């Protein structure tokens, strides 16, 4: 199975900060990667699919980049509602595998 | 409105059986895969398996193969996740999610989650 390694596992940031989360695949997965946001007590929400395509309704401050084995999720200007846990998911092959998650906390 | 509505929280004992549900509405149920995702308390997301309701084609994670059964009923637009014999380690939140497939895949719609608590 493809392993997805996310870093950092947590970070503290202030409103207005630029934040970047990284996901590394154990083998090449083309651009078959999505990013999901989960707030406490809520279901995950799709932010980015195909590594860099913004899901409809998601604010443009979220962006994704990368292909092959290395991927980034960037929040250009962190807003109060962005404090959450973020997960990557590889869609390249079965079994689908999530990264371990990155918790974004308020500094 | 496209939505997935899951059945309510369950409290069971070890060894009991359980079937939880996920009802899709607002879209053509048979044209999209439905996946199940586990989240143990305080932990991350784990993909368990996925079913295509049109023909009941199913894919399981090796971690869950043989431990759970995923099924779907087109007539009621409902997907199911079931256990024949629960363990305390099955205590978790379970999410269903619609999977868009091709040219790019993703879980675009999620259910609200079903909390399963298993006591030993």
mmCIF file of C-alpha atoms in Angstrom:
data_model
loop_
_atom_site.group_PDB
_atom_site.id
_atom_site.type_symbol
_atom_site.label_atom_id
_atom_site.label_comp_id
_atom_site.label_asym_id
_atom_site.label_seq_id
_atom_site.Cartn_x
_atom_site.Cartn_y
_atom_site.Cartn_z
ATOM 1 C CA UNK A 1 0.000 0.000 0.000
ATOM 2 C CA UNK A 2 1.121 3.549 -0.700
ATOM 3 C CA UNK A 3 2.085 5.393 2.451
ATOM 4 C CA UNK A 4 1.248 9.073 2.772
ATOM 5 C CA UNK A 5 3.451 11.062 5.146
ATOM 6 C CA UNK A 6 2.112 14.416 6.185
ATOM 7 C CA UNK A 7 4.105 17.163 7.841
ATOM 8 C CA UNK A 8 4.023 18.838 10.186
ATOM 9 C CA UNK A 9 1.623 16.891 12.392
ATOM 10 C CA UNK A 10 0.617 20.170 13.999
ATOM 11 C CA UNK A 11 1.397 23.835 13.700
ATOM 12 C CA UNK A 12 0.511 27.083 15.436
ATOM 13 C CA UNK A 13 -0.190 30.116 13.322
ATOM 14 C CA UNK A 14 -1.831 33.515 13.523
ATOM 15 C CA UNK A 15 -4.690 34.943 11.542
ATOM 16 C CA UNK A 16 -3.281 36.331 8.315
ATOM 17 C CA UNK A 17 -0.316 33.943 8.202
ATOM 18 C CA UNK A 18 0.612 31.934 5.138
ATOM 19 C CA UNK A 19 0.542 28.241 5.970
ATOM 20 C CA UNK A 20 1.887 25.299 3.978
ATOM 21 C CA UNK A 21 1.243 21.640 4.715
ATOM 22 C CA UNK A 22 3.175 18.898 2.941
ATOM 23 C CA UNK A 23 2.240 15.389 1.949
ATOM 24 C CA UNK A 24 4.765 12.877 0.590
ATOM 25 C CA UNK A 25 3.807 9.624 -1.112
ATOM 26 C CA UNK A 26 5.934 6.496 -0.807
ATOM 27 C CA UNK A 27 5.736 6.105 -4.587
ATOM 28 C CA UNK A 28 4.643 8.254 -7.494
ATOM 29 C CA UNK A 29 0.913 8.962 -7.637
ATOM 30 C CA UNK A 30 0.788 11.384 -10.589
ATOM 31 C CA UNK A 31 -1.634 14.125 -9.464
ATOM 32 C CA UNK A 32 -4.091 11.741 -7.828
ATOM 33 C CA UNK A 33 -4.300 13.481 -4.489
ATOM 34 C CA UNK A 34 -6.974 15.333 -2.562
ATOM 35 C CA UNK A 35 -6.960 17.567 0.496
ATOM 36 C CA UNK A 36 -9.680 17.493 3.146
ATOM 37 C CA UNK A 37 -10.466 19.776 6.072
ATOM 38 C CA UNK A 38 -12.036 18.470 9.252
ATOM 39 C CA UNK A 39 -13.301 20.627 12.085
ATOM 40 C CA UNK A 40 -13.941 19.135 15.531
ATOM 41 C CA UNK A 41 -17.097 17.074 15.651
ATOM 42 C CA UNK A 42 -17.709 17.492 11.921
ATOM 43 C CA UNK A 43 -17.335 15.362 8.819
ATOM 44 C CA UNK A 44 -14.370 16.001 6.529
ATOM 45 C CA UNK A 45 -14.819 18.438 3.671
ATOM 46 C CA UNK A 46 -13.176 18.273 0.263
ATOM 47 C CA UNK A 47 -10.967 21.297 -0.458
ATOM 48 C CA UNK A 48 -8.717 20.279 -3.357
ATOM 49 C CA UNK A 49 -8.841 17.377 -5.820
ATOM 50 C CA UNK A 50 -6.396 16.263 -8.490
ATOM 51 C CA UNK A 51 -3.628 17.925 -6.453
ATOM 52 C CA UNK A 52 -4.439 21.484 -7.515
ATOM 53 C CA UNK A 53 -8.125 21.810 -8.495
ATOM 54 C CA UNK A 54 -10.206 23.873 -6.097
ATOM 55 C CA UNK A 55 -13.510 22.265 -5.145
ATOM 56 C CA UNK A 56 -16.546 24.417 -5.897
ATOM 57 C CA UNK A 57 -17.378 26.786 -3.048
ATOM 58 C CA UNK A 58 -13.952 26.583 -1.397
ATOM 59 C CA UNK A 59 -12.280 29.983 -0.819
ATOM 60 C CA UNK A 60 -9.475 30.884 -3.188
ATOM 61 C CA UNK A 61 -7.012 31.322 -0.318
ATOM 62 C CA UNK A 62 -6.668 27.524 -0.430
ATOM 63 C CA UNK A 63 -4.409 26.133 -3.126
ATOM 64 C CA UNK A 64 -2.729 22.840 -3.874
ATOM 65 C CA UNK A 65 0.396 21.986 -5.800
ATOM 66 C CA UNK A 66 2.672 19.088 -6.620
ATOM 67 C CA UNK A 67 2.753 15.857 -8.552
ATOM 68 C CA UNK A 68 4.555 12.558 -8.336
ATOM 69 C CA UNK A 69 5.506 12.141 -4.692
ATOM 70 C CA UNK A 70 5.487 15.633 -3.163
ATOM 71 C CA UNK A 71 2.419 17.773 -2.595
ATOM 72 C CA UNK A 72 1.548 20.983 -0.769
ATOM 73 C CA UNK A 73 -1.596 22.560 0.553
ATOM 74 C CA UNK A 74 -1.212 26.301 1.060
ATOM 75 C CA UNK A 75 -3.517 28.701 2.859
ATOM 76 C CA UNK A 76 -2.465 32.144 1.684
ATOM 77 C CA UNK A 77 -3.944 34.136 4.566
ATOM 78 C CA UNK A 78 -5.182 32.090 7.490
ATOM 79 C CA UNK A 79 -8.695 32.961 8.665
ATOM 80 C CA UNK A 80 -10.321 32.114 12.015
ATOM 81 C CA UNK A 81 -12.530 29.495 10.366
ATOM 82 C CA UNK A 82 -9.476 27.678 8.953
ATOM 83 C CA UNK A 83 -8.341 26.319 12.298
ATOM 84 C CA UNK A 84 -8.928 22.616 11.754
ATOM 85 C CA UNK A 85 -7.188 19.367 10.884
ATOM 86 C CA UNK A 86 -6.163 18.767 7.289
ATOM 87 C CA UNK A 87 -5.689 15.399 5.599
ATOM 88 C CA UNK A 88 -4.328 14.352 2.248
ATOM 89 C CA UNK A 89 -5.704 11.278 0.460
ATOM 90 C CA UNK A 90 -4.103 9.456 -2.446
ATOM 91 C CA UNK A 91 -6.547 8.336 -5.129
ATOM 92 C CA UNK A 92 -3.945 6.703 -7.344
ATOM 93 C CA UNK A 93 -4.711 3.119 -6.459
ATOM 94 C CA UNK A 94 -6.341 0.821 -3.923
ATOM 95 C CA UNK A 95 -6.112 0.741 -1.004
ATOM 96 C CA UNK A 96 -6.775 4.442 -0.764
ATOM 97 C CA UNK A 97 -4.620 5.931 1.967
ATOM 98 C CA UNK A 98 -4.842 9.089 4.036
ATOM 99 C CA UNK A 99 -1.999 11.054 5.493
ATOM 100 C CA UNK A 100 -1.813 11.236 9.271
ATOM 101 C CA UNK A 101 -3.275 14.732 9.443
ATOM 102 C CA UNK A 102 -2.042 18.220 10.287
ATOM 103 C CA UNK A 103 -3.726 20.126 13.079
ATOM 104 C CA UNK A 104 -3.660 23.879 12.544
ATOM 105 C CA UNK A 105 -4.004 25.707 15.843
ATOM 106 C CA UNK A 106 -4.216 29.321 16.875
ATOM 107 C CA UNK A 107 -0.972 30.899 18.048
ATOM 108 C CA UNK B 1 -29.739 19.137 -2.457
ATOM 109 C CA UNK B 2 -27.211 16.341 -2.724
ATOM 110 C CA UNK B 3 -26.789 14.699 0.656
ATOM 111 C CA UNK B 4 -25.902 11.544 2.518
ATOM 112 C CA UNK B 5 -27.766 10.939 5.756
ATOM 113 C CA UNK B 6 -26.429 8.309 8.114
ATOM 114 C CA UNK B 7 -28.214 6.311 10.772
ATOM 115 C CA UNK B 8 -27.942 7.256 14.413
ATOM 116 C CA UNK B 9 -25.414 6.444 17.092
ATOM 117 C CA UNK B 10 -25.181 2.859 18.301
ATOM 118 C CA UNK B 11 -24.126 1.342 21.611
ATOM 119 C CA UNK B 12 -23.443 -2.372 21.435
ATOM 120 C CA UNK B 13 -21.655 -5.142 23.293
ATOM 121 C CA UNK B 14 -18.706 -7.175 22.054
ATOM 122 C CA UNK B 15 -19.819 -10.075 19.920
ATOM 123 C CA UNK B 16 -23.039 -8.421 18.750
ATOM 124 C CA UNK B 17 -23.824 -7.719 15.117
ATOM 125 C CA UNK B 18 -24.529 -4.304 13.648
ATOM 126 C CA UNK B 19 -25.540 -2.724 10.359
ATOM 127 C CA UNK B 20 -25.353 1.039 9.881
ATOM 128 C CA UNK B 21 -26.748 2.910 6.920
ATOM 129 C CA UNK B 22 -26.091 5.834 4.629
ATOM 130 C CA UNK B 23 -28.979 7.141 2.510
ATOM 131 C CA UNK B 24 -28.201 9.158 -0.582
ATOM 132 C CA UNK B 25 -30.566 11.716 -2.068
ATOM 133 C CA UNK B 26 -30.534 14.504 -4.617
ATOM 134 C CA UNK B 27 -28.436 12.631 -7.177
ATOM 135 C CA UNK B 28 -28.358 9.438 -9.215
ATOM 136 C CA UNK B 29 -27.358 6.971 -6.495
ATOM 137 C CA UNK B 30 -26.334 4.181 -8.852
ATOM 138 C CA UNK B 31 -23.817 6.317 -10.763
ATOM 139 C CA UNK B 32 -21.423 7.090 -7.929
ATOM 140 C CA UNK B 33 -19.285 4.966 -5.656
ATOM 141 C CA UNK B 34 -19.888 5.230 -1.915
ATOM 142 C CA UNK B 35 -16.980 4.855 0.470
ATOM 143 C CA UNK B 36 -16.740 4.224 4.200
ATOM 144 C CA UNK B 37 -14.135 5.878 6.416
ATOM 145 C CA UNK B 38 -13.308 5.088 10.040
ATOM 146 C CA UNK B 39 -12.099 7.572 12.616
ATOM 147 C CA UNK B 40 -11.160 6.128 15.972
ATOM 148 C CA UNK B 41 -11.382 8.497 18.957
ATOM 149 C CA UNK B 42 -8.732 11.204 18.672
ATOM 150 C CA UNK B 43 -7.206 9.614 15.583
ATOM 151 C CA UNK B 44 -7.006 10.159 11.840
ATOM 152 C CA UNK B 45 -9.063 8.988 8.896
ATOM 153 C CA UNK B 46 -8.850 5.433 7.528
ATOM 154 C CA UNK B 47 -10.417 4.286 4.264
ATOM 155 C CA UNK B 48 -12.310 1.030 4.806
ATOM 156 C CA UNK B 49 -13.838 0.254 1.456
ATOM 157 C CA UNK B 50 -15.990 1.451 -1.411
ATOM 158 C CA UNK B 51 -19.008 0.123 -3.301
ATOM 159 C CA UNK B 52 -20.519 0.924 -6.688
ATOM 160 C CA UNK B 53 -24.284 0.550 -6.140
ATOM 161 C CA UNK B 54 -25.036 -0.084 -9.809
ATOM 162 C CA UNK B 55 -23.435 -3.533 -9.755
ATOM 163 C CA UNK B 56 -22.331 -3.858 -6.112
ATOM 164 C CA UNK B 57 -18.669 -3.965 -7.126
ATOM 165 C CA UNK B 58 -16.705 -3.532 -3.920
ATOM 166 C CA UNK B 59 -13.146 -2.672 -2.930
ATOM 167 C CA UNK B 60 -11.890 -3.228 0.608
ATOM 168 C CA UNK B 61 -8.830 -2.055 2.439
ATOM 169 C CA UNK B 62 -6.740 -5.082 3.463
ATOM 170 C CA UNK B 63 -7.066 -3.800 7.027
ATOM 171 C CA UNK B 64 -10.829 -4.268 6.916
ATOM 172 C CA UNK B 65 -11.272 -7.133 4.436
ATOM 173 C CA UNK B 66 -13.125 -9.925 6.216
ATOM 174 C CA UNK B 67 -13.887 -7.702 9.201
ATOM 175 C CA UNK B 68 -16.812 -5.781 7.704
ATOM 176 C CA UNK B 69 -19.241 -6.094 4.817
ATOM 177 C CA UNK B 70 -20.234 -3.216 2.583
ATOM 178 C CA UNK B 71 -23.464 -3.438 0.629
ATOM 179 C CA UNK B 72 -25.988 -1.221 -1.130
ATOM 180 C CA UNK B 73 -29.675 -1.267 -1.988
ATOM 181 C CA UNK B 74 -30.501 0.665 -5.151
ATOM 182 C CA UNK B 75 -34.238 0.579 -4.443
ATOM 183 C CA UNK B 76 -33.793 2.589 -1.244
ATOM 184 C CA UNK B 77 -30.615 4.460 -2.362
ATOM 185 C CA UNK B 78 -28.899 3.273 0.791
ATOM 186 C CA UNK B 79 -25.430 1.924 1.446
ATOM 187 C CA UNK B 80 -24.611 -0.203 4.451
ATOM 188 C CA UNK B 81 -21.663 -1.139 6.610
ATOM 189 C CA UNK B 82 -22.058 -4.201 8.768
ATOM 190 C CA UNK B 83 -20.249 -6.286 11.335
ATOM 191 C CA UNK B 84 -21.121 -9.851 12.289
ATOM 192 C CA UNK B 85 -19.258 -9.755 15.600
ATOM 193 C CA UNK B 86 -18.213 -6.428 17.057
ATOM 194 C CA UNK B 87 -15.094 -5.845 19.120
ATOM 195 C CA UNK B 88 -14.279 -3.048 21.530
ATOM 196 C CA UNK B 89 -11.679 -1.873 18.996
ATOM 197 C CA UNK B 90 -14.523 -1.122 16.533
ATOM 198 C CA UNK B 91 -15.481 1.858 18.697
ATOM 199 C CA UNK B 92 -15.188 4.785 16.313
ATOM 200 C CA UNK B 93 -16.985 7.335 14.184
ATOM 201 C CA UNK B 94 -17.870 5.978 10.765
ATOM 202 C CA UNK B 95 -18.417 8.247 7.776
ATOM 203 C CA UNK B 96 -19.839 7.449 4.388
ATOM 204 C CA UNK B 97 -18.858 9.616 1.445
ATOM 205 C CA UNK B 98 -19.784 9.869 -2.234
ATOM 206 C CA UNK B 99 -16.887 9.261 -4.562
ATOM 207 C CA UNK B 100 -16.667 11.030 -7.884
ATOM 208 C CA UNK B 101 -14.665 8.983 -10.354
ATOM 209 C CA UNK B 102 -12.928 10.035 -13.563
ATOM 210 C CA UNK B 103 -11.181 11.895 -14.845
ATOM 211 C CA UNK B 104 -10.239 12.748 -11.253
ATOM 212 C CA UNK B 105 -11.415 11.025 -8.121
ATOM 213 C CA UNK B 106 -12.439 12.480 -4.768
ATOM 214 C CA UNK B 107 -14.931 12.112 -1.932
ATOM 215 C CA UNK B 108 -17.057 15.195 -2.558
ATOM 216 C CA UNK B 109 -20.102 14.672 -0.323
ATOM 217 C CA UNK B 110 -19.915 13.270 3.198
ATOM 218 C CA UNK B 111 -22.483 11.946 5.626
ATOM 219 C CA UNK B 112 -22.672 13.382 9.117
ATOM 220 C CA UNK B 113 -21.107 10.288 10.675
ATOM 221 C CA UNK B 114 -22.361 7.439 12.852
ATOM 222 C CA UNK B 115 -20.740 6.908 16.233
ATOM 223 C CA UNK B 116 -20.429 3.255 17.189
ATOM 224 C CA UNK B 117 -19.542 2.418 20.786
ATOM 225 C CA UNK B 118 -18.740 -1.173 21.672
ATOM 226 C CA UNK B 119 -18.358 -2.198 25.278
ATOM 227 C CA UNK B 120 -16.563 -5.302 26.387
#
